[in-house]
Short mmCIF file of C-alpha atoms and ligand atoms in Angstrom, two decimals:
data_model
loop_
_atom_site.label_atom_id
_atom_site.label_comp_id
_atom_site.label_asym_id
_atom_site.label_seq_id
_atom_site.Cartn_x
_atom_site.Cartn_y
_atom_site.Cartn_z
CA UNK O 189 13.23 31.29 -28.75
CA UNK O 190 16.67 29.28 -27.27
CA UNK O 191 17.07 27.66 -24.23
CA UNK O 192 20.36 28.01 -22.63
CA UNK O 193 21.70 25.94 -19.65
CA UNK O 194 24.58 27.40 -17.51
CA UNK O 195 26.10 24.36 -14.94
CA UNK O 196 27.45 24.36 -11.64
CA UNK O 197 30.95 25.81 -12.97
CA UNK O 198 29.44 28.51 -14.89
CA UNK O 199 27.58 30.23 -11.96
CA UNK O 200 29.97 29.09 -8.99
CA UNK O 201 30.75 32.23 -8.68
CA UNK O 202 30.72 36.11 -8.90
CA UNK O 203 32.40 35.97 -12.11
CA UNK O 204 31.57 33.47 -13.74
CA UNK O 205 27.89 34.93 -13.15
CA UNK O 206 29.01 37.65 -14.87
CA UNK O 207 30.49 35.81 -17.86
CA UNK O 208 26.61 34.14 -18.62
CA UNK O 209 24.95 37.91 -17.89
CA UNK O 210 27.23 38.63 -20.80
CA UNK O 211 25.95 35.49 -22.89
CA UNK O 212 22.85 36.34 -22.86
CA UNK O 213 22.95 39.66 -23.19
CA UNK O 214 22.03 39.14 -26.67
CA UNK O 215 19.00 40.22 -29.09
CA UNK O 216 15.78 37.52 -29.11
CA UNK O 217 13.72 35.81 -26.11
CA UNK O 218 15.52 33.09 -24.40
CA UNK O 219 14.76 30.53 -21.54
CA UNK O 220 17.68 30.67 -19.17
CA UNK O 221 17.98 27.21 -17.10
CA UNK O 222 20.86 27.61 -14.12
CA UNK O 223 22.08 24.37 -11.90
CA UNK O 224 22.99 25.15 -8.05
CA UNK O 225 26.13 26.83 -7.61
CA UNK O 226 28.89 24.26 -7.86
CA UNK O 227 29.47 22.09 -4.69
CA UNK O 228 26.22 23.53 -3.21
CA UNK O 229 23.88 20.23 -4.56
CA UNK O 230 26.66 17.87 -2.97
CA UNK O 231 27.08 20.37 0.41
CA UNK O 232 22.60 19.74 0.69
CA UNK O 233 23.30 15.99 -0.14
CA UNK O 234 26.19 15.56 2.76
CA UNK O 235 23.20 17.57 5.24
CA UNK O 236 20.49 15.81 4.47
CA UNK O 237 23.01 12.75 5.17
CA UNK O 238 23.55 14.11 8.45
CA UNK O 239 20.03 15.32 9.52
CA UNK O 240 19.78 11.22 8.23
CA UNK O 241 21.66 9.88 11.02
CA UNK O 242 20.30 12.42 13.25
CA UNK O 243 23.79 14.63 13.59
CA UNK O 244 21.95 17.68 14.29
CA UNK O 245 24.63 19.95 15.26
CA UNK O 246 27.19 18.87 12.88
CA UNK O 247 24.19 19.31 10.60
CA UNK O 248 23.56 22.99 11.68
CA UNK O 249 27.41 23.57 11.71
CA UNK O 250 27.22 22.84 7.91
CA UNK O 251 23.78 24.95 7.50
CA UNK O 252 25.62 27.97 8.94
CA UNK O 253 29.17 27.30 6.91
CA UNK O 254 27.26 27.46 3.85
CA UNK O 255 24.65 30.49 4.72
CA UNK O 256 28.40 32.26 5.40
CA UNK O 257 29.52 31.48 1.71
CA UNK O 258 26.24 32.72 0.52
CA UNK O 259 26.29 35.77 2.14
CA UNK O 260 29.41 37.24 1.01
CA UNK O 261 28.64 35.82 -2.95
CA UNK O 262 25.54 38.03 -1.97
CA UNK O 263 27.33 40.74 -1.53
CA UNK O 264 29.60 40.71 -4.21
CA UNK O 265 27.22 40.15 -6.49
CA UNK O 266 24.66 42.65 -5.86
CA UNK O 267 25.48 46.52 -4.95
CA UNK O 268 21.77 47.78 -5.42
CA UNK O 269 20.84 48.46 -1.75
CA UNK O 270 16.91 47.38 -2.22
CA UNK O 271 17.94 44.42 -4.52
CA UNK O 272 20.55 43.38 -2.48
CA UNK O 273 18.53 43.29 0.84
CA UNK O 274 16.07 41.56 -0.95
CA UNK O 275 18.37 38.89 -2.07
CA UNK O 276 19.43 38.74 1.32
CA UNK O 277 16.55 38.13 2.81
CA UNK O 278 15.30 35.45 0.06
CA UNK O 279 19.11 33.90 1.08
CA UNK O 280 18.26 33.77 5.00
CA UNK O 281 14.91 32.50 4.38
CA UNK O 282 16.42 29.28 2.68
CA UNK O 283 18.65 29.00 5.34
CA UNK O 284 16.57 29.32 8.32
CA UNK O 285 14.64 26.54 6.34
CA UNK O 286 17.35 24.53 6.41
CA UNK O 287 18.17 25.19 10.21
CA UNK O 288 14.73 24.08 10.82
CA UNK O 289 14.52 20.97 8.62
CA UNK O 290 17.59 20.35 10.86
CA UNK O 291 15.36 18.65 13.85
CA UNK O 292 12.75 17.24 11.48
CA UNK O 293 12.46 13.77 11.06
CA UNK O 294 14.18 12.53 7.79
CA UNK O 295 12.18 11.64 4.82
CA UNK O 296 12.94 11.21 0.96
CA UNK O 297 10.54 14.35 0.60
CA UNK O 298 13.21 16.23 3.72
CA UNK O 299 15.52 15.12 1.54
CA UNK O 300 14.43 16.18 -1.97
CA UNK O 301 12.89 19.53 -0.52
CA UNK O 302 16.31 20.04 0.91
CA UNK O 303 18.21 19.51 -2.38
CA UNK O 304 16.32 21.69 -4.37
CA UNK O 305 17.44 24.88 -2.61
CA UNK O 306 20.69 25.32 -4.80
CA UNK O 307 19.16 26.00 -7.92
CA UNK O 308 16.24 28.03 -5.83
CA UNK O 309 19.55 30.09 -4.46
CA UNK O 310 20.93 30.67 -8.25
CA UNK O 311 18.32 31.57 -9.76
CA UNK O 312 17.03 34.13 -7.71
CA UNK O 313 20.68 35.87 -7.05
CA UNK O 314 21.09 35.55 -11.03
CA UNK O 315 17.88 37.35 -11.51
CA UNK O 316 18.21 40.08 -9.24
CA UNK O 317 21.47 40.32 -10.87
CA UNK O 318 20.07 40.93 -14.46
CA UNK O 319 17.51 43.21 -13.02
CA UNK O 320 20.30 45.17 -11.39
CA UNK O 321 22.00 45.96 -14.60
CA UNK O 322 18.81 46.83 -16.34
CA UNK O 323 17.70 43.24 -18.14
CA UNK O 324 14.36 42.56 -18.69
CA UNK O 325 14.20 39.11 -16.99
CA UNK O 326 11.65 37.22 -15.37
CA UNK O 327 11.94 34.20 -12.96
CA UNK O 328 9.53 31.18 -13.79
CA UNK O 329 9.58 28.69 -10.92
CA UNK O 330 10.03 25.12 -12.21
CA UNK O 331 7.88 23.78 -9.36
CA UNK O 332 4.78 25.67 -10.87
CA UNK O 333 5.45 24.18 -14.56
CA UNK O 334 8.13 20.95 -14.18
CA UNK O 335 6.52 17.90 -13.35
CA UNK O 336 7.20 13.91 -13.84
CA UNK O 337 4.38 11.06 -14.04
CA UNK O 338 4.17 8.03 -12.02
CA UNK O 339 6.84 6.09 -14.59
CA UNK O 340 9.46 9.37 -13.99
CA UNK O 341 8.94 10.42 -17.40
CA UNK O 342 8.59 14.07 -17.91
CA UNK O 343 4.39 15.25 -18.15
CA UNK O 344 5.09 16.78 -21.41
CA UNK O 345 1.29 18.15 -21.77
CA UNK O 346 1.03 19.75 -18.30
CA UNK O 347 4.81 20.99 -18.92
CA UNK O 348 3.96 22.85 -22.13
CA UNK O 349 0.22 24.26 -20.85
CA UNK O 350 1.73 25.53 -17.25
CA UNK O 351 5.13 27.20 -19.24
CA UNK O 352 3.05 28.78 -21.93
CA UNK O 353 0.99 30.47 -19.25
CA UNK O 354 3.96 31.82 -17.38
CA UNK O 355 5.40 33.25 -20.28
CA UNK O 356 2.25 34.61 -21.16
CA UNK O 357 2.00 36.66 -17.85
CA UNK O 358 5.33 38.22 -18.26
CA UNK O 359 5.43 39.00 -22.27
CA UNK O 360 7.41 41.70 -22.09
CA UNK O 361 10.71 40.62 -20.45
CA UNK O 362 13.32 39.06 -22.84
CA UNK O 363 14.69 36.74 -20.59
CA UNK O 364 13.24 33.68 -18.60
CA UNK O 365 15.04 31.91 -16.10
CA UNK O 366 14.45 28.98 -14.18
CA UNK O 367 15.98 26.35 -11.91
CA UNK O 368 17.04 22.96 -13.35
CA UNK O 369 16.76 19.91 -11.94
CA UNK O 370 13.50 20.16 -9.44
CA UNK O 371 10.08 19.23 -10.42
CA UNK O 372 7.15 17.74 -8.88
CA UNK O 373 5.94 14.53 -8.60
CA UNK O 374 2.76 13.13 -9.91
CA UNK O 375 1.25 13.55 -6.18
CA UNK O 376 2.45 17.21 -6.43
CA UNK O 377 5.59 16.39 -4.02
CA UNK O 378 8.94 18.09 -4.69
CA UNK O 379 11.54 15.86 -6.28
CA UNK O 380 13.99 16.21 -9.03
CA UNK O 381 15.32 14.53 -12.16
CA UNK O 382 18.37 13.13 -11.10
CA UNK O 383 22.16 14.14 -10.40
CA UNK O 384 22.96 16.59 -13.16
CA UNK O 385 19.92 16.83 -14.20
CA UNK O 386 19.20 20.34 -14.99
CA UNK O 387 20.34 19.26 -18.79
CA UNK O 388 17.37 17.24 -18.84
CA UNK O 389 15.37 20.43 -18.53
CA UNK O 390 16.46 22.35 -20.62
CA UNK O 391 15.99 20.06 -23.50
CA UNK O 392 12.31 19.39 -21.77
CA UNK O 393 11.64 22.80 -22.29
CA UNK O 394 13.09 22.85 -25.57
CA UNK O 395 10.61 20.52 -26.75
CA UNK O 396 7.94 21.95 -24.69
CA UNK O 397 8.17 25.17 -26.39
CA UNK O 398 9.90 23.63 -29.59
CA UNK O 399 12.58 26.07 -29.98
CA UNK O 400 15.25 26.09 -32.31
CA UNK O 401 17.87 25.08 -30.60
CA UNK O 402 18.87 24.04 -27.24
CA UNK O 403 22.66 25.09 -25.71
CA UNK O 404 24.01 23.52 -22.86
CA UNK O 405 27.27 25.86 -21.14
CA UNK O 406 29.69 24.15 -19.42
CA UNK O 407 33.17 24.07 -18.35
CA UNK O 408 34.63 22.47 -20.96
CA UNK O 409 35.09 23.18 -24.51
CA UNK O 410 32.17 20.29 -25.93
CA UNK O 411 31.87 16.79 -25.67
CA UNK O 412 35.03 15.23 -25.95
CA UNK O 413 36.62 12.04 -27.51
CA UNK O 414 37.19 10.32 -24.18
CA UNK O 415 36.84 11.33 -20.27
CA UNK O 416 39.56 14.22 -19.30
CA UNK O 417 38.74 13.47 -16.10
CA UNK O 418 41.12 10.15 -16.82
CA UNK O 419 42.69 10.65 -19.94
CA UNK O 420 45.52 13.19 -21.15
CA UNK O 421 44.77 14.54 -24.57
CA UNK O 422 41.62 13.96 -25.36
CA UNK O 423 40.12 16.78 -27.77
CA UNK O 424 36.57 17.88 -28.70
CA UNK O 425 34.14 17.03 -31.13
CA UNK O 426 32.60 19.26 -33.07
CA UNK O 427 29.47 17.01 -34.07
CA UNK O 428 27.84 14.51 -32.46
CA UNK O 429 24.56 12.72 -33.75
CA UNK O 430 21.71 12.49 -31.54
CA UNK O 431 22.21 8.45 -31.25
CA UNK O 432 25.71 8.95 -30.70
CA UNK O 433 25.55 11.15 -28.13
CA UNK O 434 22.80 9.54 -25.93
CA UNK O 435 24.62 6.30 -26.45
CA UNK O 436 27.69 8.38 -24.51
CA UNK O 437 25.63 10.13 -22.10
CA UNK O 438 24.11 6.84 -21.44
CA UNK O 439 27.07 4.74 -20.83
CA UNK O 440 28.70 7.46 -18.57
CA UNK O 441 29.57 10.71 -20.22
CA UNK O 442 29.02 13.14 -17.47
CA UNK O 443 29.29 16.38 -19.87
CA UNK O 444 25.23 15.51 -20.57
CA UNK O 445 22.55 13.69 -18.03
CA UNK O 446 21.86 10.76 -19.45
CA UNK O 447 18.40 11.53 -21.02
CA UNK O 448 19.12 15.02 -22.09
CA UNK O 449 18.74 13.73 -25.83
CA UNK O 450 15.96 12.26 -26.02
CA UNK O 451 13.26 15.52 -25.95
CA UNK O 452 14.82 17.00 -28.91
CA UNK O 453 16.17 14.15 -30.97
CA UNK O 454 12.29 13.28 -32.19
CA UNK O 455 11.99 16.73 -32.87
CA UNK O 456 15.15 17.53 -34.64
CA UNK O 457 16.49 20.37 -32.68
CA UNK O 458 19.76 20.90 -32.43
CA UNK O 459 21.76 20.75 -29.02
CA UNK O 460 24.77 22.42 -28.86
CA UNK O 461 27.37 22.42 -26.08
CA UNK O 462 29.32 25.25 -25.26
CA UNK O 463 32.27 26.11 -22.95
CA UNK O 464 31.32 29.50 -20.59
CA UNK O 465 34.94 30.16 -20.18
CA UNK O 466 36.27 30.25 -23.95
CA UNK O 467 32.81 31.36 -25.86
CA UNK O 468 34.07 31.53 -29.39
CA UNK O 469 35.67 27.94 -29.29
CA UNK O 470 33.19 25.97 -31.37
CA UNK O 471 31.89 23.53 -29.04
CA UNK O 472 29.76 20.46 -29.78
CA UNK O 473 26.98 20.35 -32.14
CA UNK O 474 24.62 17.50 -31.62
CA UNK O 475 22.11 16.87 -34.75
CA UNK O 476 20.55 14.18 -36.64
CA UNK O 477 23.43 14.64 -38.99
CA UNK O 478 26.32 11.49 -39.03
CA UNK O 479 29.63 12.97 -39.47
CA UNK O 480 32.73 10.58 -39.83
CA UNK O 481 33.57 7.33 -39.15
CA UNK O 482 34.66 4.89 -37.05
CA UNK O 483 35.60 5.24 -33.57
CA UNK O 484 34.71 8.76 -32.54
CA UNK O 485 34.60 8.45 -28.64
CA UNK O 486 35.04 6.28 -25.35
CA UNK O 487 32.83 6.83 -22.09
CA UNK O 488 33.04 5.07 -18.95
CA UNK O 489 29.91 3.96 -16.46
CA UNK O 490 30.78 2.44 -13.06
CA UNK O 491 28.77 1.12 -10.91
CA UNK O 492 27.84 -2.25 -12.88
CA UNK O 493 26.86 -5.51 -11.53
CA UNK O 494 27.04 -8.28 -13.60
CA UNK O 495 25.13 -11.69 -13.07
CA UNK O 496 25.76 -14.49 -14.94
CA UNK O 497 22.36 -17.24 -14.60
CA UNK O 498 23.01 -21.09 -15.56
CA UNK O 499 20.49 -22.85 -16.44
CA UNK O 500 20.23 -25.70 -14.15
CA UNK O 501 20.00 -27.76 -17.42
CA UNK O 502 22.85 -29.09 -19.32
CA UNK O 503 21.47 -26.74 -22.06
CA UNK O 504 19.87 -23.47 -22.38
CA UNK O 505 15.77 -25.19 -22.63
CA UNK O 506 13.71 -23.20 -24.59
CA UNK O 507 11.82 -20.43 -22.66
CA UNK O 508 15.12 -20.24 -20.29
CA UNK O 509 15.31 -16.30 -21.57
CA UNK O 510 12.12 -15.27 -21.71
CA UNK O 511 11.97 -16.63 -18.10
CA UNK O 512 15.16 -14.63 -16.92
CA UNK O 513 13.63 -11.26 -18.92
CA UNK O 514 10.34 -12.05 -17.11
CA UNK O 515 12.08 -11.68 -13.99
CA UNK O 516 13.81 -8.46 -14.53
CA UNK O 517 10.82 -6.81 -15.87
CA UNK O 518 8.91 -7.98 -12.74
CA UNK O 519 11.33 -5.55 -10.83
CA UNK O 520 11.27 -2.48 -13.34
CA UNK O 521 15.28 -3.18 -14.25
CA UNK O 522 16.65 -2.63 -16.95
CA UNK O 523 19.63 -4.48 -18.69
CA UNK O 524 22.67 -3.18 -20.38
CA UNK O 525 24.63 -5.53 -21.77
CA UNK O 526 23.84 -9.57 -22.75
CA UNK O 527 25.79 -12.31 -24.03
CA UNK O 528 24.60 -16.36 -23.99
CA UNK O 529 26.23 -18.97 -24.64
CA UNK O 530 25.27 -22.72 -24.40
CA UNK O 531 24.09 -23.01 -20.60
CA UNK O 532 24.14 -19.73 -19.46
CA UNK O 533 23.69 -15.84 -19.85
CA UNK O 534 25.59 -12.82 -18.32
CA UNK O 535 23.93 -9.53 -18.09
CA UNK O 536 24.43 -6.16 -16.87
CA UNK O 537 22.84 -3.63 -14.69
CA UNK O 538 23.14 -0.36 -13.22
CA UNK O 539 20.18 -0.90 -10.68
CA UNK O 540 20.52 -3.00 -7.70
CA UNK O 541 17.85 -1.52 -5.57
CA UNK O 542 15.77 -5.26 -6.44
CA UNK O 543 18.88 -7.35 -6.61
CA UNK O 544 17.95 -9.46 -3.80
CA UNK O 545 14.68 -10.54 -4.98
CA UNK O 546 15.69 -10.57 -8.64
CA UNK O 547 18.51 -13.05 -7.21
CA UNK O 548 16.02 -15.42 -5.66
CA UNK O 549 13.53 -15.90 -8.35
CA UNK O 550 16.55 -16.30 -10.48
CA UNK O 551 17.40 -19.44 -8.03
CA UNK O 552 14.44 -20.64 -8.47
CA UNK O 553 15.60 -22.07 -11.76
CA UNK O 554 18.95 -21.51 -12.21
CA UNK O 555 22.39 -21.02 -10.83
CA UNK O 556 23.22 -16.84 -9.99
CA UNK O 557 26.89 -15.54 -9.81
CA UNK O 558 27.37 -11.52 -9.27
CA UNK O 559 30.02 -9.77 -9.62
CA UNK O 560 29.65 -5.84 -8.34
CA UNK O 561 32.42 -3.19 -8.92
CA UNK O 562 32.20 -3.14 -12.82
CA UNK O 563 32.77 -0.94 -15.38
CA UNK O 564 31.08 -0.79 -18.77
CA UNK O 565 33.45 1.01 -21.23
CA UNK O 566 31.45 1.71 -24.29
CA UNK O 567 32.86 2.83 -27.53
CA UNK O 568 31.20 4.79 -30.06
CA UNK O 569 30.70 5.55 -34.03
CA UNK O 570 29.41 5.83 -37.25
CA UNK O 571 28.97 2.20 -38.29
CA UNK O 572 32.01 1.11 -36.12
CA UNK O 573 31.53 -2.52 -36.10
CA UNK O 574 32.20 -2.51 -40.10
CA UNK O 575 35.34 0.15 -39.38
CA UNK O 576 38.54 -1.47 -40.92
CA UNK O 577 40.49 -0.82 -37.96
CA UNK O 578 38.34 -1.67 -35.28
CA UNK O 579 38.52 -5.58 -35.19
CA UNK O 580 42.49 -4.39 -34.06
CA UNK O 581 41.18 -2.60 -31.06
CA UNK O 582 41.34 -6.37 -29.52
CA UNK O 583 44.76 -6.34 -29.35
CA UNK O 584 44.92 -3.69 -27.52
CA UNK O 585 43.23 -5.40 -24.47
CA UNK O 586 44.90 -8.39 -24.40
CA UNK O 587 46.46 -7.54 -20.93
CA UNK O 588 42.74 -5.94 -19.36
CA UNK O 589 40.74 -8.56 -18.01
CA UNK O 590 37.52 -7.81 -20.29
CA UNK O 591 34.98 -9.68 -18.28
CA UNK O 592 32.07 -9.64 -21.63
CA UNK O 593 31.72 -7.50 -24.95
CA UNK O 594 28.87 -6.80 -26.65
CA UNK O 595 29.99 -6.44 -30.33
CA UNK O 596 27.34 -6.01 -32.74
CA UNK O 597 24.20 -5.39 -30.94
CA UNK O 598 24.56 -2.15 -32.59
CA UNK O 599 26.34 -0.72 -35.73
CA UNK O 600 27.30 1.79 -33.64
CA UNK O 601 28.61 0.90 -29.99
CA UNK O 602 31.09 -1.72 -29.44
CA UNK O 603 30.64 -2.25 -25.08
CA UNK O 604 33.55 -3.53 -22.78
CA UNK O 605 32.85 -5.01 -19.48
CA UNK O 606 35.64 -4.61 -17.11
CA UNK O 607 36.66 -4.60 -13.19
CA UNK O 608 36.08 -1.17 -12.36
CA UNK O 609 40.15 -1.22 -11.04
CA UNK O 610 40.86 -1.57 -14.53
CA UNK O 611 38.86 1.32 -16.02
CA UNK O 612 41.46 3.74 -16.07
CA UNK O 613 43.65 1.37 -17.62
CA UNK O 614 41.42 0.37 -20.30
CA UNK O 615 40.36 4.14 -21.28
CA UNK O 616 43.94 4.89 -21.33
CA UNK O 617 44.83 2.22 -23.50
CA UNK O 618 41.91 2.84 -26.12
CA UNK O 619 42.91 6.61 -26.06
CA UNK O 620 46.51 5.81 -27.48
CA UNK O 621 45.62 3.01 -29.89
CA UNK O 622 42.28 4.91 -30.93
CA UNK O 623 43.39 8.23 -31.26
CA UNK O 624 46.64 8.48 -30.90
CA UNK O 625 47.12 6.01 -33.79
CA UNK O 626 49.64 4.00 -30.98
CA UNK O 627 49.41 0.18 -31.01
CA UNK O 628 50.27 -0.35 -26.40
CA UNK O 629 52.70 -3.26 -26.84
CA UNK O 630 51.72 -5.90 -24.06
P1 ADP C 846 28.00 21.20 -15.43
O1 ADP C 846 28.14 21.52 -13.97
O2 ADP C 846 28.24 22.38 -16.32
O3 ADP C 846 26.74 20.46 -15.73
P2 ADP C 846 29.45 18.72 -15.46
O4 ADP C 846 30.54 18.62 -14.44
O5 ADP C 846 28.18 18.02 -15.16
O6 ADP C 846 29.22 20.26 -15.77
O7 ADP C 846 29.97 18.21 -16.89
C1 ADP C 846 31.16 18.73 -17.44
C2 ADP C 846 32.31 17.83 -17.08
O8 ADP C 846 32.10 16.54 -17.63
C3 ADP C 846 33.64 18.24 -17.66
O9 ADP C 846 34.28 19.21 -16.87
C4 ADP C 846 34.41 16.91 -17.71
O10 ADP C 846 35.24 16.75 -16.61
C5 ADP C 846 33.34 15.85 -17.63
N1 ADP C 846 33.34 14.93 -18.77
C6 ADP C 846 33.28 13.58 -18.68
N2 ADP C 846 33.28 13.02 -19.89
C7 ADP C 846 33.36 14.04 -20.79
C8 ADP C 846 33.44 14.09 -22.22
N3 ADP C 846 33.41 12.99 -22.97
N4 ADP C 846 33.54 15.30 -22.78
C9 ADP C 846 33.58 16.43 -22.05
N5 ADP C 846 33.52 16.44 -20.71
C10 ADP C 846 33.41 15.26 -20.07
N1 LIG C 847 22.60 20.76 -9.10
C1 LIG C 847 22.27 19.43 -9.55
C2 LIG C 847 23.49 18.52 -9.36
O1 LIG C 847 24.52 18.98 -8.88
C3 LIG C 847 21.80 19.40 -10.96
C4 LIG C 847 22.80 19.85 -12.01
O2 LIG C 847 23.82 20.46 -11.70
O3 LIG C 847 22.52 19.58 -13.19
O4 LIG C 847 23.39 17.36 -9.62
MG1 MG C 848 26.19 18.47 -15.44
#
């Protein structure tokens, strides 16, 4: 068994559908895992914003705009006559939903139950689709097999029980597919695993199932060496290791969720990353394997606020740190970077829902500045701290304000704090020293 994962890209529309029909069109079972067509997650977001602030009708307005889009995707997409009514109807249904939800009062559950309709729209199209042209292919609903506990971790035991029993239903078709992103809650309530998140289920379901390998089809060749969203000339990689890769996905590599490693790096199967519009390029093979060394890629994560505490001593007293940790475990936030020095320590974090209150208990014994609109560049490799050239990546910053660096905390990740104005900058910079082999005079 594989799991593959088409994105927003590769089913945003009519052909690109046809493209992944093609993919996996192939001998052997599969799991199929398809995100919302593209701009369809962010066009729910913007009404649930609206129903929000109670803008009904602009609400509606944008309920009916995209029912329009859907309808003629419909019918391109299907020509059966019974299939395509009966996608039709499924597409109305969602939409008359959505009208209705329009004059309901808003609530994170509105909100989530709202959301979850793009990948409940792909899915179905795409499987009417295969069924049109003669595939064997079942739809599993993630809602009766995806769920998270109460610490947002995924409930591995009820995953792998409620997807076994699906499957086992439906043994004969060849293909399985199933909406990323949405699960339930542990109360049963419809939520979902975050922005871009339908990565994270497919490599769920990997491990559920353990299968031997998990793909991930995008729009883009693999992970590459630095964000082409910013930089010129950045080219892929064609392997990653598990650490390395989570440490990029982490810190801001939006190619892969941020937690898409972890199900299958304990269990050793391989991820691979693929691009749906050029098949046969090579792509991005992500294993426990280390290949290469030093630097072997950049990523970018904004939205960083950085607080530096000072102890209200002359010197950091012993106990000062465990008293600062104390505080941000009270609050369930997490920390990404740390330096100390004699009377004070600056962290990092990506959190700021408990900022306030972190900030007052903080007081309590110590002086708090923050600083919001950061940018944690984060630079990864193979043992790159010991790298002969990368103690010379310094001078490459002399003229970017790096605010903290955390050098060391890891063989493998060197970490750059910076004003978020200066992220392009930076990434820039590093791309032409790094891999361009060009020393920026400043
Ligand atoms: P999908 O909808 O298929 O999940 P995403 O938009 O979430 O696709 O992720 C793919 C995009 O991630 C690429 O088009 C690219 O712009 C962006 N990206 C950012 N950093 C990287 C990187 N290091 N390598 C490749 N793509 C990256
Ligand atoms: N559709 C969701 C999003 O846009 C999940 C995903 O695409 O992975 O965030
Ligand atoms: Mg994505």
């Amino acid at each position: 068994m594989l799991v593959y994962k088409f994105g927003g890209t590769s089913v945003g529309s009519v052909i690109n559908m046809n493209h992944v029909k093609d993919i996996i069109n192939t001998k052997g079972k599969k799991i199929v895992v398809l995100s919302a067509m593209s701009g369809t997650t962010n066009a729910l977001v913007e009404i649930s914003g609206l129903i929000k602030v109670k803008e009904v009708s602009q609400a509606k307005h944008k309920i009916s705009q995209l029912h329009h889009s859907y309808k003629s995707t419909v019918n391109d997409l299907i020509t059966d006559k019974t299939l395509r009514s009966e996608v039709s109807s499924y597409v109305t249904s969602i939409f008359d939903a959505l009208l209705d939800a329009a004059s309901q009062p808003h609530s994170t559950l509105l909100h989530n139950t709202i959301v979850a309709n793009g990948e409940l729209l792909s899915t179905f199209m795409f499987s009417r689709l295969l069924q049109q042209e003669g595939l064997k292919a079942t739809l599993l609903p993630a809602l009766e097999f995806m769920r998270i506990d109460r610490t947002n971790e995924p409930d591995n035991f009820y995953i792998k029980q409620n997807l076994e029993r699906l499957i086992n239903q439906s043994q004969d078709s060849d293909i399985y597919i199933t909406q990323g992103f949405i699960c339930l809650d542990a109360e049963g309530q419809i939520t979902n695993l975050q922005r871009g998140g339908s990565d994270y289920t497919a490599t769920i379901i990997g491990a559920a199932l353990e299968v031997e390998e998990v793909q991930i089809w995008t729009d883009i060749d693999g992970f590459h060496n630095n964000d082409p969203r910013f930089v010129n000339n950045t080219t892929a990689l064609s392997h990653l290791s598990y650490d390395e890769a989570a440490e990029l996905a982490y810190f801001g590599a939006k190619i892969l969720h941020p937690q898409t490693v972890m199900p299958v790096r304990s269990l050793d199967i391989p991820l691979r990353l693929k691009n749906t519009m050029a098949p046969n390029a090579h792509g991005t093979l992500i294993t426990n394997q280390i290949h290469g060394e030093g630097i072997k890629a950049i990523a970018a994560k904004d939205g960083i606020t950085a607080i530096k505490i000072k102890s209200v001593r002359m010197l950091l007293a012993h106990g000062f740190l465990k008293k600062v940790f104390e505080v941000f475990e009270k609050y369930e936030t997490s920390i990404d970077m740390i330096t100390t020095s004699e009377i004070a320590v600056s962290l990092t974090i990506d959190d700021t829902t408990h900022l306030e209150s972190i900030t007052e208990e903080l007081e309590k014994f110590a002086t708090v500045e923050i600083d919001d609109y950061m940018s944690i560049v984060c630079l990864v490799g193979n043992q790159i701290i010991y790298h002969p050239d990368t103690p010379q990546l310094f001078q490459v910053l002399q003229d970017v304000n790096v605010r903290m660096i955390a050098y060391g905390g890891s063989n493998n990740n060197i970490s750059l704090l910076v004003n978020s104005s200066d992220k392009l900058e930076t990434l820039q910079k590093l791309q032409r020293y790094v891999f361009e082999g060009t020393v920026v005079s400043v």
